[in-house]
mmCIF file of C-alpha atoms in Angstrom:
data_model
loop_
_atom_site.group_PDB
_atom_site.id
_atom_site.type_symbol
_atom_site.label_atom_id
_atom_site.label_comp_id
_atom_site.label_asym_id
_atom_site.label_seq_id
_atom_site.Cartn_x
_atom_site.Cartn_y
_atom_site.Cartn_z
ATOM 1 C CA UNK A 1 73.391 110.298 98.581
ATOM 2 C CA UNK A 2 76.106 109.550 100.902
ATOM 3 C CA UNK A 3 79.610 110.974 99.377
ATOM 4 C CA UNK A 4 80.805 107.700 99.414
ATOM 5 C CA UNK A 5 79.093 104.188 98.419
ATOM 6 C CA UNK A 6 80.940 101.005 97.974
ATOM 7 C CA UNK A 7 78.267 98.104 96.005
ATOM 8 C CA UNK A 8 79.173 94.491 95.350
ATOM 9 C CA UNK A 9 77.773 93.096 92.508
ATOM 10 C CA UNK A 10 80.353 89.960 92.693
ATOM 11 C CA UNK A 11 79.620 87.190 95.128
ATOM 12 C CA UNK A 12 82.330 86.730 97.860
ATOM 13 C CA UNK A 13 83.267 83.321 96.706
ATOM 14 C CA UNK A 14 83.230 84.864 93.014
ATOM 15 C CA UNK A 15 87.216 85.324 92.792
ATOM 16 C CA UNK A 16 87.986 81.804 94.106
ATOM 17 C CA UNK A 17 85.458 80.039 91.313
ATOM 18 C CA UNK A 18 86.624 82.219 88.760
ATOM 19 C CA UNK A 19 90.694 81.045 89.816
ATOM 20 C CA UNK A 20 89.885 77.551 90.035
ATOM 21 C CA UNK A 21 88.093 77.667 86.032
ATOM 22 C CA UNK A 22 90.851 79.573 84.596
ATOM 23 C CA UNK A 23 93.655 77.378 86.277
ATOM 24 C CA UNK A 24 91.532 73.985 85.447
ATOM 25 C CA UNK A 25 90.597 75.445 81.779
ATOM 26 C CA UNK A 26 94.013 76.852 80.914
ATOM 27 C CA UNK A 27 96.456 74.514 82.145
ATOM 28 C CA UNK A 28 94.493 71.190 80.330
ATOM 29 C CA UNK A 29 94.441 72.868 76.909
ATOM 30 C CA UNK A 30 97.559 72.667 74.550
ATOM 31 C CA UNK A 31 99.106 75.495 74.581
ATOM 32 C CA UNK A 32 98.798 76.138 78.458
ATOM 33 C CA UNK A 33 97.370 79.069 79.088
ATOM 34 C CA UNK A 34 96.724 81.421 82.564
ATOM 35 C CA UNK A 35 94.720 84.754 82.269
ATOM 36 C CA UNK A 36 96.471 87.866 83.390
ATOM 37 C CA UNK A 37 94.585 89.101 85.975
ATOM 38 C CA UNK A 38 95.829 86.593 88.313
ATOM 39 C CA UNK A 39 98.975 88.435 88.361
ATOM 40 C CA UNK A 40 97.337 91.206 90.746
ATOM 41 C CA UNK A 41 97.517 89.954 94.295
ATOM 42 C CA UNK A 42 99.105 92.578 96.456
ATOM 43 C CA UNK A 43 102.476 90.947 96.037
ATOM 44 C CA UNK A 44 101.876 91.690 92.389
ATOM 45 C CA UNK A 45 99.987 94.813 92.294
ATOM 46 C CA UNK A 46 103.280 96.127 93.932
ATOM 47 C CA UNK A 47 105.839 94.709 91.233
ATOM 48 C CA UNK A 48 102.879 96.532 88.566
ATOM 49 C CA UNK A 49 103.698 99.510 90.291
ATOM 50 C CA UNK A 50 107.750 99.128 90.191
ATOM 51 C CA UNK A 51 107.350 98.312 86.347
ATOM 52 C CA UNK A 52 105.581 101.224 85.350
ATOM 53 C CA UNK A 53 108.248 103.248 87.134
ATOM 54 C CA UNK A 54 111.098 101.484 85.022
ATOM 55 C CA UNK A 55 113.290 103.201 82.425
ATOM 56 C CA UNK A 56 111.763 100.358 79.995
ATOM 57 C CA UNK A 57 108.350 101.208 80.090
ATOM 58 C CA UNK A 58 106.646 103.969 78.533
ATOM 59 C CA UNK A 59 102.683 103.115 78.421
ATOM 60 C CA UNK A 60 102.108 104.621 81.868
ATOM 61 C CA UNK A 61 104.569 107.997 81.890
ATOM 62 C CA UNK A 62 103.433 108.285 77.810
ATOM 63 C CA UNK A 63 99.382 107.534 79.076
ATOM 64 C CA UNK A 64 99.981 110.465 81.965
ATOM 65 C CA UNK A 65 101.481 113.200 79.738
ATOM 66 C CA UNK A 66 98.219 112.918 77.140
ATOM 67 C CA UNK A 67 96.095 113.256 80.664
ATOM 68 C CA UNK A 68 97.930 116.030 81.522
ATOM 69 C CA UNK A 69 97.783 117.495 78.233
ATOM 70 C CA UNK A 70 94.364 117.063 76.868
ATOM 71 C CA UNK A 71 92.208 116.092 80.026
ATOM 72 C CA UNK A 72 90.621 119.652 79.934
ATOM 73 C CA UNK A 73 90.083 119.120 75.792
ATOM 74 C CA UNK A 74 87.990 115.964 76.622
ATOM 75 C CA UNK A 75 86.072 116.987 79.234
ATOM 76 C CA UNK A 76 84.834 120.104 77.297
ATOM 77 C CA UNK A 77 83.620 117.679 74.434
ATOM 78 C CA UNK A 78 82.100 115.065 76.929
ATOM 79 C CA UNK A 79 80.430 117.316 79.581
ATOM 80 C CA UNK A 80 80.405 114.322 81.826
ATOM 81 C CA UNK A 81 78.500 114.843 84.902
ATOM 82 C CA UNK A 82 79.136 110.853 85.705
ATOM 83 C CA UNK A 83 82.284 109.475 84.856
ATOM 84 C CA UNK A 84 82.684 105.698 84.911
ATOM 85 C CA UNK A 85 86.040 104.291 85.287
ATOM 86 C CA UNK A 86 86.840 100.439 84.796
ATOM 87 C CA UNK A 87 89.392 99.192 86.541
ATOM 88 C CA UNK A 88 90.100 101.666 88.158
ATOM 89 C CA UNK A 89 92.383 100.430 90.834
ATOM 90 C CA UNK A 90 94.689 103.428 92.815
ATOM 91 C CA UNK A 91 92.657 105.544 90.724
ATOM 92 C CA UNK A 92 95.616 108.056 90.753
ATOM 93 C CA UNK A 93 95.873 109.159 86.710
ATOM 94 C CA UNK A 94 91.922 109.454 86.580
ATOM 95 C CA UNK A 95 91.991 112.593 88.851
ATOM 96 C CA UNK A 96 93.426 114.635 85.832
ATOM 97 C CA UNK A 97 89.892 113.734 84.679
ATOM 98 C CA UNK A 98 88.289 114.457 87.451
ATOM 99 C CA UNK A 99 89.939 117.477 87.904
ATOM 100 C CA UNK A 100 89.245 118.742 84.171
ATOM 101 C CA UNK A 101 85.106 117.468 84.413
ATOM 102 C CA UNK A 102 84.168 120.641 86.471
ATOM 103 C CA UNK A 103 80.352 119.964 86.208
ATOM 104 C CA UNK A 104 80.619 116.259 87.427
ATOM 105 C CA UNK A 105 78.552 114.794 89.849
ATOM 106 C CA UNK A 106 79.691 111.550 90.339
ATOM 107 C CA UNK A 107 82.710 108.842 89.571
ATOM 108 C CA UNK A 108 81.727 105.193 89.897
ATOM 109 C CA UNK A 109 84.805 103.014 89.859
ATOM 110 C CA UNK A 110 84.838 99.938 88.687
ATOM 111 C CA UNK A 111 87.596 96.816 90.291
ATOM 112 C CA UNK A 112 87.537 93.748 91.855
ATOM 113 C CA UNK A 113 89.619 94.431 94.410
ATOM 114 C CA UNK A 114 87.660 95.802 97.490
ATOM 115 C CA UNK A 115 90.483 97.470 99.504
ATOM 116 C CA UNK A 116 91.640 99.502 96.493
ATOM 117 C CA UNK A 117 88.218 101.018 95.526
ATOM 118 C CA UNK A 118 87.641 101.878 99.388
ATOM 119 C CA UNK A 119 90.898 103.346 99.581
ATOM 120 C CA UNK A 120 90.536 105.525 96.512
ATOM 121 C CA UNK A 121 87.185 106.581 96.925
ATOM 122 C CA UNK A 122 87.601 107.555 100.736
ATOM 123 C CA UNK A 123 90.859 109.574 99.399
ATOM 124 C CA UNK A 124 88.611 110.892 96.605
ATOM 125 C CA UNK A 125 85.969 112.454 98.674
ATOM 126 C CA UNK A 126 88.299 114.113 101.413
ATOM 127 C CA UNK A 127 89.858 115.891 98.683
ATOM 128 C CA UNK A 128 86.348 117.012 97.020
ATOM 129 C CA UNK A 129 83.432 117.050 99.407
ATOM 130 C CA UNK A 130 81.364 118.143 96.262
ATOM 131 C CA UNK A 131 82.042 115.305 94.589
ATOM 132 C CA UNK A 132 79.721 111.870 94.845
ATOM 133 C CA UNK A 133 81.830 108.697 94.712
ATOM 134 C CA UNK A 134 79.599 105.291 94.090
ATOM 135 C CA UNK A 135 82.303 102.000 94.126
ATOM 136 C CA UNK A 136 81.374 99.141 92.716
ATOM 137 C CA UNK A 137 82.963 95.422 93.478
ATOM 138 C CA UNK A 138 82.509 94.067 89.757
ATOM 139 C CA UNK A 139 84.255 92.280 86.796
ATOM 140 C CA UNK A 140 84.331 95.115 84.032
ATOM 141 C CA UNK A 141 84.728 92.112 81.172
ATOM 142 C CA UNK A 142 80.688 90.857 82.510
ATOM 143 C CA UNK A 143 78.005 92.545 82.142
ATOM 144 C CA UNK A 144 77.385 95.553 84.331
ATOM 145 C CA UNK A 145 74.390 97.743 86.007
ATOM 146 C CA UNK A 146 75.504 100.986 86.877
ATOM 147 C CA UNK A 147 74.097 103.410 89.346
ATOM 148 C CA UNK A 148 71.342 105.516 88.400
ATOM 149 C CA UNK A 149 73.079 109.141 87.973
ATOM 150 C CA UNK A 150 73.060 112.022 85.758
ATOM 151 C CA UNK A 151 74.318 112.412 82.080
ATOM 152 C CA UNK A 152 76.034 112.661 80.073
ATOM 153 C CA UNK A 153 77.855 109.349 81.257
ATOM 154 C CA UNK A 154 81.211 108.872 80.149
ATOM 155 C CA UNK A 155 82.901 105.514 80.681
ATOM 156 C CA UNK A 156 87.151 105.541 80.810
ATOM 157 C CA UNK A 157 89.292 102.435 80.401
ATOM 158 C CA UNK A 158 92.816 103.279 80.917
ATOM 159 C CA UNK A 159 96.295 101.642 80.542
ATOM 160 C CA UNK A 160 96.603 99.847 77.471
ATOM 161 C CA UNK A 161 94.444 96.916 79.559
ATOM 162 C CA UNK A 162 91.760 96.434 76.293
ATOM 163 C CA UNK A 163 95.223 95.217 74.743
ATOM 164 C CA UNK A 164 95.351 91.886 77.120
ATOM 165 C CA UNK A 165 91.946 90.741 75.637
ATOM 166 C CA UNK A 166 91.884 88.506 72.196
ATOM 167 C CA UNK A 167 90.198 90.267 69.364
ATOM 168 C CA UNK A 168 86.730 88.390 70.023
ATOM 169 C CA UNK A 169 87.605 89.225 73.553
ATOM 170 C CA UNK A 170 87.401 93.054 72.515
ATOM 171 C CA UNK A 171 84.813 92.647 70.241
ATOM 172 C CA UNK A 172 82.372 91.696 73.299
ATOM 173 C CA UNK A 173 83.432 93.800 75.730
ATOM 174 C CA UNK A 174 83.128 97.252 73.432
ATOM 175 C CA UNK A 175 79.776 95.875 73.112
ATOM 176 C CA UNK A 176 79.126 95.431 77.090
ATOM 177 C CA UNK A 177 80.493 98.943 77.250
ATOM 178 C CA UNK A 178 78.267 100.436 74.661
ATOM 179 C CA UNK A 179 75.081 99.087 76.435
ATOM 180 C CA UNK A 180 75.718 101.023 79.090
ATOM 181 C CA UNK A 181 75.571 104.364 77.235
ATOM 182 C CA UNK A 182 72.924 106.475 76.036
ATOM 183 C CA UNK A 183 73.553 108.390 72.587
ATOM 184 C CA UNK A 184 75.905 110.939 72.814
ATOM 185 C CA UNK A 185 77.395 109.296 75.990
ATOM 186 C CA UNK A 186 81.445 108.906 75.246
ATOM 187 C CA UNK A 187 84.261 106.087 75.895
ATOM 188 C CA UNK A 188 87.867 107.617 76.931
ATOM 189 C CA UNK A 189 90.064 104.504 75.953
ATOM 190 C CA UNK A 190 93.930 103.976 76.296
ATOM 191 C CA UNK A 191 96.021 101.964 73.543
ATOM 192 C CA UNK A 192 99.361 101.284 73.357
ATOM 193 C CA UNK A 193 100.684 101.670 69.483
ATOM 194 C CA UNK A 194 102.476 99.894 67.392
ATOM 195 C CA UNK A 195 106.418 100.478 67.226
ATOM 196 C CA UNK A 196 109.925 99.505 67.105
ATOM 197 C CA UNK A 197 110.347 95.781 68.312
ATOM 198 C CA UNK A 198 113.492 95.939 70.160
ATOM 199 C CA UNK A 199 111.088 99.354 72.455
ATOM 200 C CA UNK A 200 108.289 96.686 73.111
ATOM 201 C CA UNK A 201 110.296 93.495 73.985
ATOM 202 C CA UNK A 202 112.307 95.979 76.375
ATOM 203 C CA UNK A 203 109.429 96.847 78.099
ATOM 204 C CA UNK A 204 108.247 93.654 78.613
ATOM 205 C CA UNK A 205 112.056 92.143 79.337
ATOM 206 C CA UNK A 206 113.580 94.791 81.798
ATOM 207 C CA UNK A 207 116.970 94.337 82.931
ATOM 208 C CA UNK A 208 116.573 94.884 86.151
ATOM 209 C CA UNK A 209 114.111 91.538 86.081
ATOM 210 C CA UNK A 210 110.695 93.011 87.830
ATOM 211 C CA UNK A 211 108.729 91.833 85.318
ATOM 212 C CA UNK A 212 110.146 88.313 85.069
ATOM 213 C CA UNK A 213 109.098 88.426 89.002
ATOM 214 C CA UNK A 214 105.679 89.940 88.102
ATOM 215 C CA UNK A 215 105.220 86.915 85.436
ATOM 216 C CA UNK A 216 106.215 84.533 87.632
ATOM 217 C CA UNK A 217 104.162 85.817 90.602
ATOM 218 C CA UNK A 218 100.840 84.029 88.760
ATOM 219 C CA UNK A 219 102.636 80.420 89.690
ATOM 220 C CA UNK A 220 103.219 81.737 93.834
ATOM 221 C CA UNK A 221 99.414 82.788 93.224
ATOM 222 C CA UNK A 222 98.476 79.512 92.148
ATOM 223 C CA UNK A 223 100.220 77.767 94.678
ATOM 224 C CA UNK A 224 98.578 80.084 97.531
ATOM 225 C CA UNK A 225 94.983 79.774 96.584
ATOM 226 C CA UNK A 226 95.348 76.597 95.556
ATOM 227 C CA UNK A 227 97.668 74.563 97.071
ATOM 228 C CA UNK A 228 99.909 74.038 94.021
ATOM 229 C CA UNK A 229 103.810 72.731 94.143
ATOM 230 C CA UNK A 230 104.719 74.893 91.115
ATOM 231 C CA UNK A 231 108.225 75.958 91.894
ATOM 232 C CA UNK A 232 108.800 79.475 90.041
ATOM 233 C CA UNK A 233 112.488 79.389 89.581
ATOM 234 C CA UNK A 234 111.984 76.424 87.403
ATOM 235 C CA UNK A 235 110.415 79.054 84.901
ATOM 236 C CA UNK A 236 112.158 81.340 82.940
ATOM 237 C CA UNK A 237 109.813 84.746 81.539
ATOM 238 C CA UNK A 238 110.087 85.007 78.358
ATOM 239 C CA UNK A 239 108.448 88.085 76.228
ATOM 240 C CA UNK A 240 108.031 87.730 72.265
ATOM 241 C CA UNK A 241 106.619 89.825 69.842
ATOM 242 C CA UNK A 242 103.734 88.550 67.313
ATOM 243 C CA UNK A 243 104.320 90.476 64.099
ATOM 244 C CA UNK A 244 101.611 88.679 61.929
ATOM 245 C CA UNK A 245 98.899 89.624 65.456
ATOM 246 C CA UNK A 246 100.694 92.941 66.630
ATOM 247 C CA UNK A 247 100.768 92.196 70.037
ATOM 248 C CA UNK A 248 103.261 91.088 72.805
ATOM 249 C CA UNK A 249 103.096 87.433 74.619
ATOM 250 C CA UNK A 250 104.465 86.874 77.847
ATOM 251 C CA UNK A 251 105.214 83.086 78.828
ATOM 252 C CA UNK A 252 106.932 80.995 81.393
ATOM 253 C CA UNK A 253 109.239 78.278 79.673
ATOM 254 C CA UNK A 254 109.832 74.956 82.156
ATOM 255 C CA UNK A 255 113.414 74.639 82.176
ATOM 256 C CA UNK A 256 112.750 70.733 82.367
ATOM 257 C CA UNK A 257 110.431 67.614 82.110
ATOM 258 C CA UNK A 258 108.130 68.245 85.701
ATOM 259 C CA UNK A 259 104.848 67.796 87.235
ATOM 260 C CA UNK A 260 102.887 70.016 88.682
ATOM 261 C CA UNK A 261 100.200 68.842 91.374
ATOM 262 C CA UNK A 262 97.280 71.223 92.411
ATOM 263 C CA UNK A 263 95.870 69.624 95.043
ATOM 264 C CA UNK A 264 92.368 71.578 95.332
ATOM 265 C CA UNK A 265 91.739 70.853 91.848
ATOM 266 C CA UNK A 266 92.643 67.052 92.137
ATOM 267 C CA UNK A 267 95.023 67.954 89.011
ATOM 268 C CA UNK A 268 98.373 67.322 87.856
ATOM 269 C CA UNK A 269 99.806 68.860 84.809
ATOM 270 C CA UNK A 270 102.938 67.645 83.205
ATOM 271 C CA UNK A 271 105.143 70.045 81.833
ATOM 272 C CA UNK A 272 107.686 69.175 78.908
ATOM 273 C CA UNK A 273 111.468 70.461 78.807
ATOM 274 C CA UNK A 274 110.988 73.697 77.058
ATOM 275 C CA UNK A 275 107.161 73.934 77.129
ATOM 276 C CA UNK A 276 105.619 77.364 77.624
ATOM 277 C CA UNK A 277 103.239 79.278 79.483
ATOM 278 C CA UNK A 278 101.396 81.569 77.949
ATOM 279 C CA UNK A 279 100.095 84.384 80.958
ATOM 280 C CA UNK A 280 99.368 87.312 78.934
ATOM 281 C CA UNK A 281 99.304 89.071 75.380
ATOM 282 C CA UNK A 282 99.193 92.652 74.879
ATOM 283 C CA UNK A 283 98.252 93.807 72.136
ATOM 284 C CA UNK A 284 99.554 97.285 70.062
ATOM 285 C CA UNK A 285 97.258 99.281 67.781
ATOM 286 C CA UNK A 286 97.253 101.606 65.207
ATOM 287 C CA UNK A 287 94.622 104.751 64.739
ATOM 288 C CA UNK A 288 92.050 102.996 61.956
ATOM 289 C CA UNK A 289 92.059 99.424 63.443
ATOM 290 C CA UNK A 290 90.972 101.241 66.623
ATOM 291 C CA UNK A 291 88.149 103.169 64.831
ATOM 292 C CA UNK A 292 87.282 100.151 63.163
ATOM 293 C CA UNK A 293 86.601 98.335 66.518
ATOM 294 C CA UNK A 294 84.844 100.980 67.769
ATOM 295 C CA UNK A 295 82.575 101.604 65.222
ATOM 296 C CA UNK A 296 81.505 97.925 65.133
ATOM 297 C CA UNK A 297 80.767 97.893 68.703
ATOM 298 C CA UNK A 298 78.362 101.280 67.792
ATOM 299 C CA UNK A 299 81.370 103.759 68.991
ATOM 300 C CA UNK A 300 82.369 106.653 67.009
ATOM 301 C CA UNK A 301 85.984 107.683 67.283
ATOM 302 C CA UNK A 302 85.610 111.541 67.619
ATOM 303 C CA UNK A 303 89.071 112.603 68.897
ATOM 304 C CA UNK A 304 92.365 110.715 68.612
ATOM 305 C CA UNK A 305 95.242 111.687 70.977
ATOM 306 C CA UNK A 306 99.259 110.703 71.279
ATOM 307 C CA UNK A 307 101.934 111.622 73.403
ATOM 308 C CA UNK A 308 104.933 113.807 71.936
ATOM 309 C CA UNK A 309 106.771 110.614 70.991
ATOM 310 C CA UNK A 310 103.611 108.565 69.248
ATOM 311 C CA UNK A 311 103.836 106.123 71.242
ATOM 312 C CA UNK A 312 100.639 105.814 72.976
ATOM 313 C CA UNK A 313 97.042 107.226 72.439
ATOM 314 C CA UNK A 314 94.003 107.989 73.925
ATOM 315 C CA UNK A 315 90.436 108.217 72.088
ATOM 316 C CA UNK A 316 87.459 109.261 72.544
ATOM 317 C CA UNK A 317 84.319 107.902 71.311
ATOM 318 C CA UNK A 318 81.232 108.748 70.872
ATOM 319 C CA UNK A 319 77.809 106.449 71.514
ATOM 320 C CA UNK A 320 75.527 106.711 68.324
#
């Protein structure tokens, strides 16, 4: 096979249908709703990328020191000749994988964003001719058909993203990732813990503001793709913690009675003084909720790693 192969498995008009059904679902329910991923235009991908360089937030430096630390321990218990990475975006902390996996044969990356997987993946295979890079253009949350290459197959989904699904959410896409494995196959997955409050409001709350812009980036989104009049300084970001669900909610609070028209829908949505937004949760877990999950879906939790400070961990599974 070529060194580098780049498959769509989402129609082109795919992103715009799915925008218009999330915007047109989530802002005519009570509470108002908007999923996450429509934070990640490029605008937005690039405020992702100042957050996780902020004094505030640990997931990504805490997520990077466990790579660094155990990426040769799990490839020596996977053996991975395909590793499967979903979404995988830059791609840049999956290399200490790829690195450690020194009989692999091929990474497939899984994104949605075109440009990003070409980018990585050309990157990729300059660096290491031997190595066999298949991309595919897909939604990791649907269901998937992967390339036909060698096992053992082991699938990686990094970042703390599970945590921005609902707990049904989870539940089904464990289960999508488990019918892609064969026993014995294994699932290298990031979670952010549960700690201190005042640590995970502050990470979601910087001072320096970046992620109040990243919040409010899903309104200029909205009003790009869809000819919306939202105005985002009319917003204010506010991030809460859950206690009784362990997780994080971001939301953007109207700062007064308005109405927002989005002309492509036909829609308008009226927004009270006060009224929030919710655009995200992110959930925390702790070790036996996590084998728990797994082990529903048909996952076996074999390994369990944290960084120095317990704040974050990385497991790995294995397919029975």
């Amino acid at each position: 096979m070529s060194p580098f192969l780049l498959t769509r498995t989402l129609p082109e008009d795919a992103t715009e249908a799915a925008l218009r059904a999330d915007v047109h679902q989530g802002l005519t329910r009570t509470p108002k709703t908007l999923p996450p991923k429509w934070f990640y235009d490029a605008h937005g991908s690039e405020l992702f990328e100042q957050i996780t360089a902020l004094p505030e937030y640990y997931p990504t430096r805490a997520e990077r020191e466990i790579l660094i630390a155990r990426a040769g321990e799990a490839a020596a218990a996977t053996g991975a000749r395909t590793l499967v990475e979903l979404g995988s975006g830059s791609s840049e902390k999956t290399r200490y994988l790829i690195d450690a996996l020194t009989g692999l044969h091929t990474y497939v990356p899984v994104d949605v964003s075109e440009s990003a997987l070409t980018q990585a993946g050309q990157a990729l295979v300059a660096e290491r001719p031997d190595l066999n890079v298949h991309a595919l253009i897909a939604d990791f949350t649907a269901a998937l058909t992967l390339p036909d290459t060698p096992g053992p197959r082991l699938v990686a989904f990094l970042g703390g993203t599970i945590g921005n699904l609902l707990p049904a959410e989870r539940a089904t896409f464990l289960a999508l990732v488990r019918g892609l494995l064969s026993p014995g196959d294994t699932v290298l997955l990031g979670t952010d813990l549960v700690k201190d409050e005042e640590v995970l409001v502050r990470a979601y709350d910087d001072a320096a503001g970046v992620t109040a812009a990243f919040n409010k980036n899903v309104l200029s989104v909205v009003n790009r793709e869809l000819g919306a009049d939202f105005a985002p300084d009319a917003f204010d970001h506010v991030a809460l913690w859950d206690t009784a669900n362990e997780w994080i909610e971001m939301r953007l609070r109207s700062r007064t009675e308005q109405t927002v028209k989005i002309p492509a829908l036909d829609l308008a949505v009226d927004f009270g003084a006060g009224e929030e937004l919710r655009t995200e949760i992110s959930a925390k877990f702790r070790r036996e909720g996590v084998r728990s999950e797994l082990s529903v879906a048909g996952l076996e939790l074999s390994h369990w790693w944290t960084d120095r400070e317990g704040r974050f961990a990385l497991s790995l599974s294995v397919a029975r």
